[in-house]
Coordinates of C-alpha atoms in Angstrom, one line a residue:
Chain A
X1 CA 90.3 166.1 -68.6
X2 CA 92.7 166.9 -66.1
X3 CA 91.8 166.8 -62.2
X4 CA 93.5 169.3 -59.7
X5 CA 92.8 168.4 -55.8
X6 CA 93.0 171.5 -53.8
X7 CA 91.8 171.5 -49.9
X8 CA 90.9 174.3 -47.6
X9 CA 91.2 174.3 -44.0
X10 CA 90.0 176.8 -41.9
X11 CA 89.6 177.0 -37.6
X12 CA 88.1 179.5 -35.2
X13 CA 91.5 181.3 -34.6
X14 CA 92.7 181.7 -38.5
X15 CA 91.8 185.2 -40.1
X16 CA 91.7 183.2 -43.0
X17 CA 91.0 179.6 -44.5
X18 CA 94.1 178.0 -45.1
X19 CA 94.6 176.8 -48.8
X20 CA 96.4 174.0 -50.1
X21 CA 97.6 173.6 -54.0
X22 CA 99.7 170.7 -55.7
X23 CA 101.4 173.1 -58.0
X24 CA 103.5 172.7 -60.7
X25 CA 106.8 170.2 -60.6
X26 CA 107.4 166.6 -59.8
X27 CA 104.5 164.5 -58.0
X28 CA 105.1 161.1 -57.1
X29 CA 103.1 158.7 -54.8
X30 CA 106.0 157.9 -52.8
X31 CA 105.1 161.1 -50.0
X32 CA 107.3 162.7 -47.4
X33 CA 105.3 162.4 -44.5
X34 CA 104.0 158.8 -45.5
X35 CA 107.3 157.0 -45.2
X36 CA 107.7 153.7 -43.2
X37 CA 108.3 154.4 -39.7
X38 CA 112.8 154.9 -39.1
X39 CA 112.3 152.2 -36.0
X40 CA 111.4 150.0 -38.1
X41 CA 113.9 150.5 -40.3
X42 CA 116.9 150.6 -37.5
X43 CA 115.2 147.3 -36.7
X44 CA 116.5 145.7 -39.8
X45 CA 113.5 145.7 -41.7
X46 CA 112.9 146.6 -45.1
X47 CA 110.2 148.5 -46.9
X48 CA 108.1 146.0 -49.0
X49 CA 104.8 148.3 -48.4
X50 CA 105.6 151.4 -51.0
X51 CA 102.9 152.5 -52.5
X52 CA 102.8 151.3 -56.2
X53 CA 104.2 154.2 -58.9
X54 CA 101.3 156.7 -60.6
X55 CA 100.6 155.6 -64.0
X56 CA 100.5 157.8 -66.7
X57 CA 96.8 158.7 -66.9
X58 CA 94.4 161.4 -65.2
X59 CA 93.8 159.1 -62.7
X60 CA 97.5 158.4 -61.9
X61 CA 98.2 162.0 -62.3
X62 CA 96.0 162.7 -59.3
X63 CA 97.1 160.1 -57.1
X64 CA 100.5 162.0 -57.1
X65 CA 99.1 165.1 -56.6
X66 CA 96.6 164.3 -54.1
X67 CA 100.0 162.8 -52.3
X68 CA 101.4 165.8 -52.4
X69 CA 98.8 167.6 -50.9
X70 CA 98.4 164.9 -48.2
X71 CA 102.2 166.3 -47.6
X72 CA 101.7 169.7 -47.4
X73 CA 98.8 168.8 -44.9
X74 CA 100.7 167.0 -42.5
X75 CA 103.6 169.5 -42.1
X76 CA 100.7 172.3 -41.5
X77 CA 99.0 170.4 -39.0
X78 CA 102.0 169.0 -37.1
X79 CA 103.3 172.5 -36.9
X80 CA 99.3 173.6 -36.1
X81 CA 99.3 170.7 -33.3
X82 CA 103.1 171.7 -32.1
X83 CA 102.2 175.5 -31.6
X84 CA 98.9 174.3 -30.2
X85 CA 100.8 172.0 -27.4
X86 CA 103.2 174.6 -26.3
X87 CA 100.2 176.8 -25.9
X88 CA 98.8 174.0 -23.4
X89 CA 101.9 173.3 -21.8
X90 CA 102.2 176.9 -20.9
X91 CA 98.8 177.7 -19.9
X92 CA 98.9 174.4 -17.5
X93 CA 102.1 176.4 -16.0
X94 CA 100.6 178.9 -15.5
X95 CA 98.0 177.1 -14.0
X96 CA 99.6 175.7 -11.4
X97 CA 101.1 178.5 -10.0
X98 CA 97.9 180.5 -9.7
X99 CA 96.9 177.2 -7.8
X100 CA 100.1 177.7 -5.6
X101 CA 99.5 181.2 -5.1
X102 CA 95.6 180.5 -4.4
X103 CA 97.0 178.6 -1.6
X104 CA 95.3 174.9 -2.7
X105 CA 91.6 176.5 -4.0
X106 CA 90.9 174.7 -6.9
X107 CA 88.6 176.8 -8.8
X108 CA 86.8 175.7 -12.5
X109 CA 87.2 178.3 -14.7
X110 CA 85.6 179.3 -17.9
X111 CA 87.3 180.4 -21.0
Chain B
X1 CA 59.5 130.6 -37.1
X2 CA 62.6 130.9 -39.1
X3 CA 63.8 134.5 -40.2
X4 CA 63.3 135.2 -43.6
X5 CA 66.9 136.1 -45.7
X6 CA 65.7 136.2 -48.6
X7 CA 63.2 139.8 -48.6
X8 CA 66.6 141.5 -50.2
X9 CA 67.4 139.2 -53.1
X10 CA 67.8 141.0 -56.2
X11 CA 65.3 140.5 -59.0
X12 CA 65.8 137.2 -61.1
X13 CA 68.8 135.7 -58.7
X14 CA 68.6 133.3 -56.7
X15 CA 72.4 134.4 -54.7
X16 CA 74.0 136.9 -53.0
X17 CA 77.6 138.0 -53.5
X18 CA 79.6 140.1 -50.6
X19 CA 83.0 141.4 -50.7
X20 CA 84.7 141.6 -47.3
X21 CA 87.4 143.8 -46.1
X22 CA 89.3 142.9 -42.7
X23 CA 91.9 145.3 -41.7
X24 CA 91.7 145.5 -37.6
X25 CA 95.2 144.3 -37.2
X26 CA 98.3 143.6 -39.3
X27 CA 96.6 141.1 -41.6
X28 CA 94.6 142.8 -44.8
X29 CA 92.7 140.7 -46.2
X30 CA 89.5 140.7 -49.3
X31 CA 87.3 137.5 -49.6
X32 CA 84.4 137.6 -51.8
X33 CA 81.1 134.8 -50.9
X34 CA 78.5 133.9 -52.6
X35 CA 75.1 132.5 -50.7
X36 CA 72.4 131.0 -51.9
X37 CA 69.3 131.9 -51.3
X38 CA 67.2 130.3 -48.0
X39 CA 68.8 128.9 -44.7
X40 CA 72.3 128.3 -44.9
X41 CA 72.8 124.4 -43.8
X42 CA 74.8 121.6 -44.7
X43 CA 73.5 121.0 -48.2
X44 CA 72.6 124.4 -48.7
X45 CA 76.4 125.8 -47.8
X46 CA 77.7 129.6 -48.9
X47 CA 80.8 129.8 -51.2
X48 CA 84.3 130.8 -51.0
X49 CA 85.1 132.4 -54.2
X50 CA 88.1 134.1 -53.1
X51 CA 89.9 135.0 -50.2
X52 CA 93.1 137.1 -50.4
X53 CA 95.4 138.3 -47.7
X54 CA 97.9 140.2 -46.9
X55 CA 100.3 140.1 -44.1
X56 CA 102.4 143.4 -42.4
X57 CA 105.6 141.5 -40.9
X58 CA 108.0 143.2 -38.7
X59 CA 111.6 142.7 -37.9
X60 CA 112.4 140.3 -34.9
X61 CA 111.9 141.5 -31.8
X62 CA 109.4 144.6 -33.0
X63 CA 105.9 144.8 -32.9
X64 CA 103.3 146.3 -35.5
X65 CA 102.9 149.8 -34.5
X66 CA 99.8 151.2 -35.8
X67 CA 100.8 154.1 -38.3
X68 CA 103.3 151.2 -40.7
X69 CA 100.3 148.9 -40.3
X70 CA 97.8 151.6 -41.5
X71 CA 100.2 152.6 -44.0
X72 CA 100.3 148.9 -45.3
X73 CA 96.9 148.6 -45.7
X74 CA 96.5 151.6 -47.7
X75 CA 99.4 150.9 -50.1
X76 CA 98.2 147.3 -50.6
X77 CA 94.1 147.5 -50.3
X78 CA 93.9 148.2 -54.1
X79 CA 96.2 145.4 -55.1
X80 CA 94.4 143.1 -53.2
X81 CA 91.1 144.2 -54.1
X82 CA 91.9 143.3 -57.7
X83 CA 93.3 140.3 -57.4
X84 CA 90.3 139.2 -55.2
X85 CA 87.6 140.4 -58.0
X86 CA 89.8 138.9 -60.3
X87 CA 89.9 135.5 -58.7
X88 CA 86.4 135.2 -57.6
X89 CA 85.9 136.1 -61.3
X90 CA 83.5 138.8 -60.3
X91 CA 82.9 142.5 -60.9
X92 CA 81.4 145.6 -58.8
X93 CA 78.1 144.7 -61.2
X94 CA 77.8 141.4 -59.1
X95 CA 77.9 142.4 -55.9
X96 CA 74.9 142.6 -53.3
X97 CA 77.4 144.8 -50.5
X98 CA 80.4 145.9 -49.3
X99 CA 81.4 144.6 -46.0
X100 CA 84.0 146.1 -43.3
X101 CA 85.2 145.4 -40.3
X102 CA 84.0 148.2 -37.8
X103 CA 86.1 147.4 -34.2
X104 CA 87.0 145.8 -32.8
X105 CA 91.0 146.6 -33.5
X106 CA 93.8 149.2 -33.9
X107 CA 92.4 152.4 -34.8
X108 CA 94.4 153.2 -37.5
X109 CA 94.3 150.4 -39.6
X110 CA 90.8 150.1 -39.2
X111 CA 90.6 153.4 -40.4
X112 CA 92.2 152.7 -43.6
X113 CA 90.2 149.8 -44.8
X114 CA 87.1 151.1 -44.3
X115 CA 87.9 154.3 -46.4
X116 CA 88.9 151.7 -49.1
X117 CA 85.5 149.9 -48.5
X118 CA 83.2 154.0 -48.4
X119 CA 85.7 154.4 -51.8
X120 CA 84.2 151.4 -53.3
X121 CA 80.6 151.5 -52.2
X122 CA 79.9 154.7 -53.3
X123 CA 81.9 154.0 -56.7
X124 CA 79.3 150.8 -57.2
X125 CA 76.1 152.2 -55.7
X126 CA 76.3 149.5 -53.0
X127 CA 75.0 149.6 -49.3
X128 CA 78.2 149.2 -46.8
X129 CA 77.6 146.6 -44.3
X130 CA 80.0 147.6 -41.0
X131 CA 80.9 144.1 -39.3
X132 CA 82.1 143.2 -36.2
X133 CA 85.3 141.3 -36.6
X134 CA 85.2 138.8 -33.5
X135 CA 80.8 137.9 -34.9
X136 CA 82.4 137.5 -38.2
X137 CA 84.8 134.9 -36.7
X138 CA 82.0 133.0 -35.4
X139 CA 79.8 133.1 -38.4
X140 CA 82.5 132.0 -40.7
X141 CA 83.3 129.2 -38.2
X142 CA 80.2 127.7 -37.9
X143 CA 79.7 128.0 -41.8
X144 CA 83.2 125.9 -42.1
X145 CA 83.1 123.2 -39.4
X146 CA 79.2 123.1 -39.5
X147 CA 78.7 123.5 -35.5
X148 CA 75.3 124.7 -35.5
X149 CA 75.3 126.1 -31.7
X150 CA 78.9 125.5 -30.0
X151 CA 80.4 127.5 -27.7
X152 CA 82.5 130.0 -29.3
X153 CA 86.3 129.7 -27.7
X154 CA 87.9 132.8 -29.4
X155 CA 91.3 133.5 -29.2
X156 CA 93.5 135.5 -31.4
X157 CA 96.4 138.8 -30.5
X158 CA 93.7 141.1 -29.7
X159 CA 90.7 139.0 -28.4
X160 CA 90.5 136.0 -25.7
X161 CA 86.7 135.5 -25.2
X162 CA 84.1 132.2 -24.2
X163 CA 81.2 133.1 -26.3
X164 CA 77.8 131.3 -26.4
X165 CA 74.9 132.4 -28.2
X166 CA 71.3 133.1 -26.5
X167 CA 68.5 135.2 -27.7
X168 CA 70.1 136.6 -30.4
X169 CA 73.1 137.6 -28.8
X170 CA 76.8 136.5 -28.6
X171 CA 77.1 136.2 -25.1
X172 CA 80.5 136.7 -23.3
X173 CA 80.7 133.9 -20.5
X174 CA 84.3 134.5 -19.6
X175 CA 87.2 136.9 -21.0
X176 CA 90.6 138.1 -20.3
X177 CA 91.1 140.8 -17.6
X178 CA 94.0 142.0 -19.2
X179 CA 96.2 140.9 -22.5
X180 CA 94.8 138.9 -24.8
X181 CA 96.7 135.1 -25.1
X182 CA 98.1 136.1 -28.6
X183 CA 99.6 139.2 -27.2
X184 CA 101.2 137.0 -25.1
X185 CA 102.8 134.8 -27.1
X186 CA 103.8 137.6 -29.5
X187 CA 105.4 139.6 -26.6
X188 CA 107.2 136.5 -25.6
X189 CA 108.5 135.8 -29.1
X190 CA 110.0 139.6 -29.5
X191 CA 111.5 139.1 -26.0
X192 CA 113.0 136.0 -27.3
X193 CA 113.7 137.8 -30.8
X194 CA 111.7 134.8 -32.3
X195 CA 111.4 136.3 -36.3
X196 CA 107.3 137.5 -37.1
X197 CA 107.0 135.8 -40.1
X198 CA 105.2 133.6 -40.3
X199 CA 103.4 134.5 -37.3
X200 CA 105.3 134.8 -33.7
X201 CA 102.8 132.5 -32.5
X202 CA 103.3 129.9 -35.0
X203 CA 107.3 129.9 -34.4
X204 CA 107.1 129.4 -30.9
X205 CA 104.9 126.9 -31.3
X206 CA 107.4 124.8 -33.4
X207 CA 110.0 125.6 -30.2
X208 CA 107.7 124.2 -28.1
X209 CA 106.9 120.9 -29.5
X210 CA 111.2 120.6 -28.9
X211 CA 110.7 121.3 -25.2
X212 CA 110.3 118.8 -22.2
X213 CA 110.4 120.4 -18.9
X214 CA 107.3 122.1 -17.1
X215 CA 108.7 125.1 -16.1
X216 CA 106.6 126.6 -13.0
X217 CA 104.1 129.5 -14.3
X218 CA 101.5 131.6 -12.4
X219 CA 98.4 130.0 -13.4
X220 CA 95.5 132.8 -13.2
X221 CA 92.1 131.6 -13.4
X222 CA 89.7 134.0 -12.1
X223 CA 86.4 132.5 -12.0
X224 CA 85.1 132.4 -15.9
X225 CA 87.9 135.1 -16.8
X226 CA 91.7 134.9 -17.1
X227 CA 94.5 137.5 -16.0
X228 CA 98.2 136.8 -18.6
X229 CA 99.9 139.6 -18.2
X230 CA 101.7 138.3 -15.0
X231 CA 102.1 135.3 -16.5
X232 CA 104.1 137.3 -19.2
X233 CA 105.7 139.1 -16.9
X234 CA 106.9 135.9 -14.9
X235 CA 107.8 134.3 -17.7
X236 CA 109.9 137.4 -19.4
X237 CA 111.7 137.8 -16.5
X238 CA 112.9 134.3 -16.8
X239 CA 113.6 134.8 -20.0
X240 CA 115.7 138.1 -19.5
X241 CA 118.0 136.4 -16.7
X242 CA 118.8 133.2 -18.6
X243 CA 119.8 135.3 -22.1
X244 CA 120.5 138.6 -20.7
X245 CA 123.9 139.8 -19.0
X246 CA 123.8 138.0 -16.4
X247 CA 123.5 134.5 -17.8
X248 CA 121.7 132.7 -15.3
X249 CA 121.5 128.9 -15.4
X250 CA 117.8 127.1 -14.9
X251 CA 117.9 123.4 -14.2
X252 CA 114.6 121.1 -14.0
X253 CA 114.4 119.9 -10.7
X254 CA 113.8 116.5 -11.4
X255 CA 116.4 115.6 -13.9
X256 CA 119.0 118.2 -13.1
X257 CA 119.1 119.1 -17.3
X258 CA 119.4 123.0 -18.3
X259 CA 116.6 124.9 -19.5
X260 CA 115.9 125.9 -22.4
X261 CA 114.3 128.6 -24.6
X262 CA 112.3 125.9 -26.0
X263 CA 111.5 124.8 -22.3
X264 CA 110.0 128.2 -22.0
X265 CA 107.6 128.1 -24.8
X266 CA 106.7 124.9 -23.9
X267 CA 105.3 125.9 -20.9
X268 CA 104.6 129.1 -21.3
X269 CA 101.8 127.3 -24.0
X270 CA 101.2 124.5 -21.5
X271 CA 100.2 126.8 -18.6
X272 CA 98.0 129.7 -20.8
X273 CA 96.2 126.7 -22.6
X274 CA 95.2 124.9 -19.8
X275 CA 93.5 128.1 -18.1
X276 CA 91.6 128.4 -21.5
X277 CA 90.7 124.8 -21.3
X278 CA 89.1 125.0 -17.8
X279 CA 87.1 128.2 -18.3
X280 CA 85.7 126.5 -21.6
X281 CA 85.0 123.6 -19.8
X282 CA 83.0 125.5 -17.1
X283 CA 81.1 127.4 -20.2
X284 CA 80.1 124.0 -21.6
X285 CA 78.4 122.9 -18.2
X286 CA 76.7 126.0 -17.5
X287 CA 74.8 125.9 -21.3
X288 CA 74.9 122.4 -21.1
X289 CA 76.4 122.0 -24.5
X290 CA 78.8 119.5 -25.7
X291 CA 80.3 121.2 -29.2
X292 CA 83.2 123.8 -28.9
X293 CA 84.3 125.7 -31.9
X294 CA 87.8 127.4 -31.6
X295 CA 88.3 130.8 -33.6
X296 CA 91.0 132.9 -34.0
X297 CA 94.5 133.3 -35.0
X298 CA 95.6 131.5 -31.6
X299 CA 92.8 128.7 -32.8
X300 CA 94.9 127.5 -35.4
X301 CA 97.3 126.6 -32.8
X302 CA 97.5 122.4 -32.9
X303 CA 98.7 122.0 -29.4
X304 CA 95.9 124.6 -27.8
X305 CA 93.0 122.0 -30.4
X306 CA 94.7 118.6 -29.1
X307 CA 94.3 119.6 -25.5
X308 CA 91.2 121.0 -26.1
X309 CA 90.2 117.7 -27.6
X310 CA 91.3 115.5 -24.5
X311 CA 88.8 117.8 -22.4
X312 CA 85.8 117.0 -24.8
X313 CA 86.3 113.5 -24.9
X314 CA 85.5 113.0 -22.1
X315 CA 82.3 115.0 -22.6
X316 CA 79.2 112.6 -23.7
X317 CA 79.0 113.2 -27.6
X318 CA 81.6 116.0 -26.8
X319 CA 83.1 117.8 -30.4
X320 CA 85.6 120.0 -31.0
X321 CA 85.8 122.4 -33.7
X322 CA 88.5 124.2 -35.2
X323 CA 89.1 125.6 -38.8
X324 CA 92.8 125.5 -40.7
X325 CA 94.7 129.3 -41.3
X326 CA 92.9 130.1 -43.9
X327 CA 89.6 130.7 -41.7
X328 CA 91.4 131.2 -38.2
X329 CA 93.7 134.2 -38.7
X330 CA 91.9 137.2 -40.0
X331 CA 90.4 137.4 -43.0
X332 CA 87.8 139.4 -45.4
X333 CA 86.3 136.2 -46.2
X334 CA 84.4 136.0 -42.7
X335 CA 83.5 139.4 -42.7
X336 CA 81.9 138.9 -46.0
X337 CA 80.2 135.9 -44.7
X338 CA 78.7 138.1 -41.5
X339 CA 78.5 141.1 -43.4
X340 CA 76.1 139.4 -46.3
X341 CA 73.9 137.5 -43.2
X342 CA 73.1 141.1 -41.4
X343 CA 72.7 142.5 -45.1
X344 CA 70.0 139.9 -46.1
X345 CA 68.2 140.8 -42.7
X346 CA 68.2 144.3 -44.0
X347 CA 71.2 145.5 -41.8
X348 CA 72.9 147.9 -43.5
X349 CA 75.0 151.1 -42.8
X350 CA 74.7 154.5 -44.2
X351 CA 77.6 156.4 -45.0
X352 CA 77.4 158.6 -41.6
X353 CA 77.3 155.2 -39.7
X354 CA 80.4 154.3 -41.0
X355 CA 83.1 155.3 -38.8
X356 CA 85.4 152.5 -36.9
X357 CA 85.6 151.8 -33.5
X358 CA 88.7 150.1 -31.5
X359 CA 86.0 149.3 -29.0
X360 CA 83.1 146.8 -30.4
X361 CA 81.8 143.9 -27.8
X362 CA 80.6 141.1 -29.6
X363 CA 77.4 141.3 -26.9
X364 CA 76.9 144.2 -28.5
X365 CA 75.7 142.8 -32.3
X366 CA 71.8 141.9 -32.9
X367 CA 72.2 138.6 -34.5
X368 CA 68.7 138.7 -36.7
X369 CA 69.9 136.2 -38.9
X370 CA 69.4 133.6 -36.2
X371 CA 66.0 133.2 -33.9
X372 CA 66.8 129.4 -32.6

């Protein structure tokens, strides 16, 4: 029996659901974006808190894989929460200087 | 009227077993108990049958951010999971629940123990029981020491509450407005670069028994509640001018000798103690009790019990409390112990009602396990 993990995400502003595959090559449990944190690290410590190696089984097979989907996650919604924030930053700009032009009215607006 | 615990036993047993998962800081920890069944007392007492932890330690002078601490937790909750079964020498089979903490604690690493503890329950078919982790310090204290109503003193890097129960309720008689003691001491140790392992609080405590000279601290009592963090601030600044650049000398005033690091801790434990030793004193008089039971990772602190102890001597039949680190710093095993004592009331959590919360008052728990 072998066990794939796939995940779909999907939002209000995406045409379509995003989908997320292991795919073929090297899975390990050891995952990119699940690293100790580099401060720590600069700090003189070590990293005694790896996450033990996948066995050989179906089971162990899908802990890799699920891992590397957890990766792929991250990046998409670090990127997702990045473009999302410079979004903000610039509507809050924008923001202010209608307040400056509406000379100090402070008016809720609806989206 | 007592309350009945025993309308959930399982057919033909006359025990319950509970495994426990504590992750609301950087301590993971699994303990598995066993109760019989009727009122727990002195003769009828619950079992240990194991209680496994795990420790995230930091480099000197850092702190335990939450994302490494999560990440801990989840790379060692499996580990420690099996060796817990394994020493209690039980299996999913025998289990009555599955017991987490729910808040109070860093969001994070709660988060990751209690997906361990939804993975398990729904793997066995058992009801999750979600805990509060300062109710499960009290339980498990007053099933070790065998104080049947003290007041709670509970102190540890997160919490620093008076507790004394009433109707059913844990109620808070006095709190810090601010930082809890052990956050205190920890941030004083990292300013110091005292190493984390053990514990921060543990190493300065071994500085302190080495100093001798009362250094002058705020001392911030306010009312039943206590302020710390300009007591830190005081004392960090201190700190900072006697080992930073510019090297400043402190002498005692009435010997004339240099101060010391040591010095430092020594008061800095001196002052924060005595503040909690007041306000517990003033808890005692006003529900005219005479039995205090320290909890807590600060609790296993010998100092903070011996000074503690002075004050109740002098108290008629006055008794102190405390248990060793096995039961004071955090660990599954007490949130077992709770966890099983809501579950034979018939508390239990369904899977939607599972979610963590950094914020969890221990006024905030319905103790039906207790009616006195």
């Amino acid at each position: 029996m072998s066990l794939i993990p796939t995940a779909v995400y999907s939002a209000a502003d995406l045409e379509q659901p995003h989908e997320f595959h292991p795919g073929d090559g090297d899975h390990t449990t050891d995952g990119q974006t699940t690293q100790i944190s580099e401060v720590v690290i600069k700090a003189g410590g070590e990293d005694r808190d790896k996450p033990s190696e996948a066995r050989d089984t179906p089971l162990g097979h899908l802990r890799a894989q699920l891992t590397t989907l957890q990766d792929q996650i991250n990046v998409f919604l670090t990127e997702r929460m990045k473009s999302e924030k410079s979004a903000i930053t610039g509507k809050e700009e924008d923001d202010i200087e209608r307040r400056i032009l509406d000379d100090g009215v402070d008016e809720d607006e609806e989206d | 009227m007592t309350v009945d615990l025993d309308k959930y036993v399982k057919p033909g047993r006359d025990y319950y077993i509970a495994l426990g998962l504590e992750g609301s800081a950087n301590k993971l920890g699994v303990g598995i108990i066993r109760q019989p069944v009727g009122q727990l007392s002195q003769t009828n007492r619950a079992e240990v049958l194991s209680n496994v932890r795990d420790t995230y330690v930091t480099p000197p002078g850092e702190g335990f951010l939450p994302r490494d601490t999560a990440r801990h937790h989840r790379n060692w909750v499996v580990r420690i999971i099996k060796r817990a079964l394994s020493e209690a020498k039980v299996t999913g089979a025998d289990l009555d629940c599955i017991c987490f903490t729910q808040g109070p604690g860093m969001g994070a690493p709660l988060q990751s123990v209690v997906v361990a503890a939804r993975t398990l329950a729904q793997l066995w078919e058992l009801p999750l029981v979600g805990v509060n982790h300062c109710v499960g310090h009290i339980e498990m204290g007053r099933e070790i020491t065998g104080a049947d109503n003290p007041v709670v003193l509970y102190v540890s890097g997160g919490n620093t509450q008076v507790i004394a129960y009433s109707k059913q309720r844990y109620r808070i008689f006095g709190e810090t407005l601010d930082i809890a003691i052990g956050n205190c001491l920890d941030r004083f140790a990292r300013t110091l670069k005292i190493p984390n392992e053990p514990a921060p609080g543990y190493n300065i405590e071994q500085m302190a028994k080495k100093g001798k000279h009362l250094v002058n601290l705020p001392y911030t009592v306010k009312g039943m509640d206590l302020s710390m963090s300009g007591i830190l601030a005081h004392v960090d600044g201190l700190a900072k001018d006697m080992f930073g650049k510019q090297g400043k000398k402190l002498v005692d005033e009435e010997t004339g000798e240099l101060i010391t690091a040591e010095d430092l801790c020594f008061s800095l434990q001196e002052i924060l103690y005595s503040m909690l030793v007041e306000i517990t004193e003033r808890a005692l008089a006003h529900v005219n009790s005479n039995q205090v039971l320290i909890v807590g990772g600060v609790g296993s602190n010998e100092r903070l019990q011996e000074m503690m102890k002075l004050m109740i001597q002098d108290r008629k039949n006055g008794q102190i409390y405390a248990t060793d680190e096995r039961f004071c710093i955090d660990n599954g095993i007490m949130i077992a112990h709770a966890g099983l004592l809501s579950y034979r009331t018939g508390q239990t959590n369904d899977l939607w009602n599972t979610v963590c919360t950094q914020r969890f008052r221990t006024d905030e728990v319905f103790v039906k396990w207790r009616d006195d």
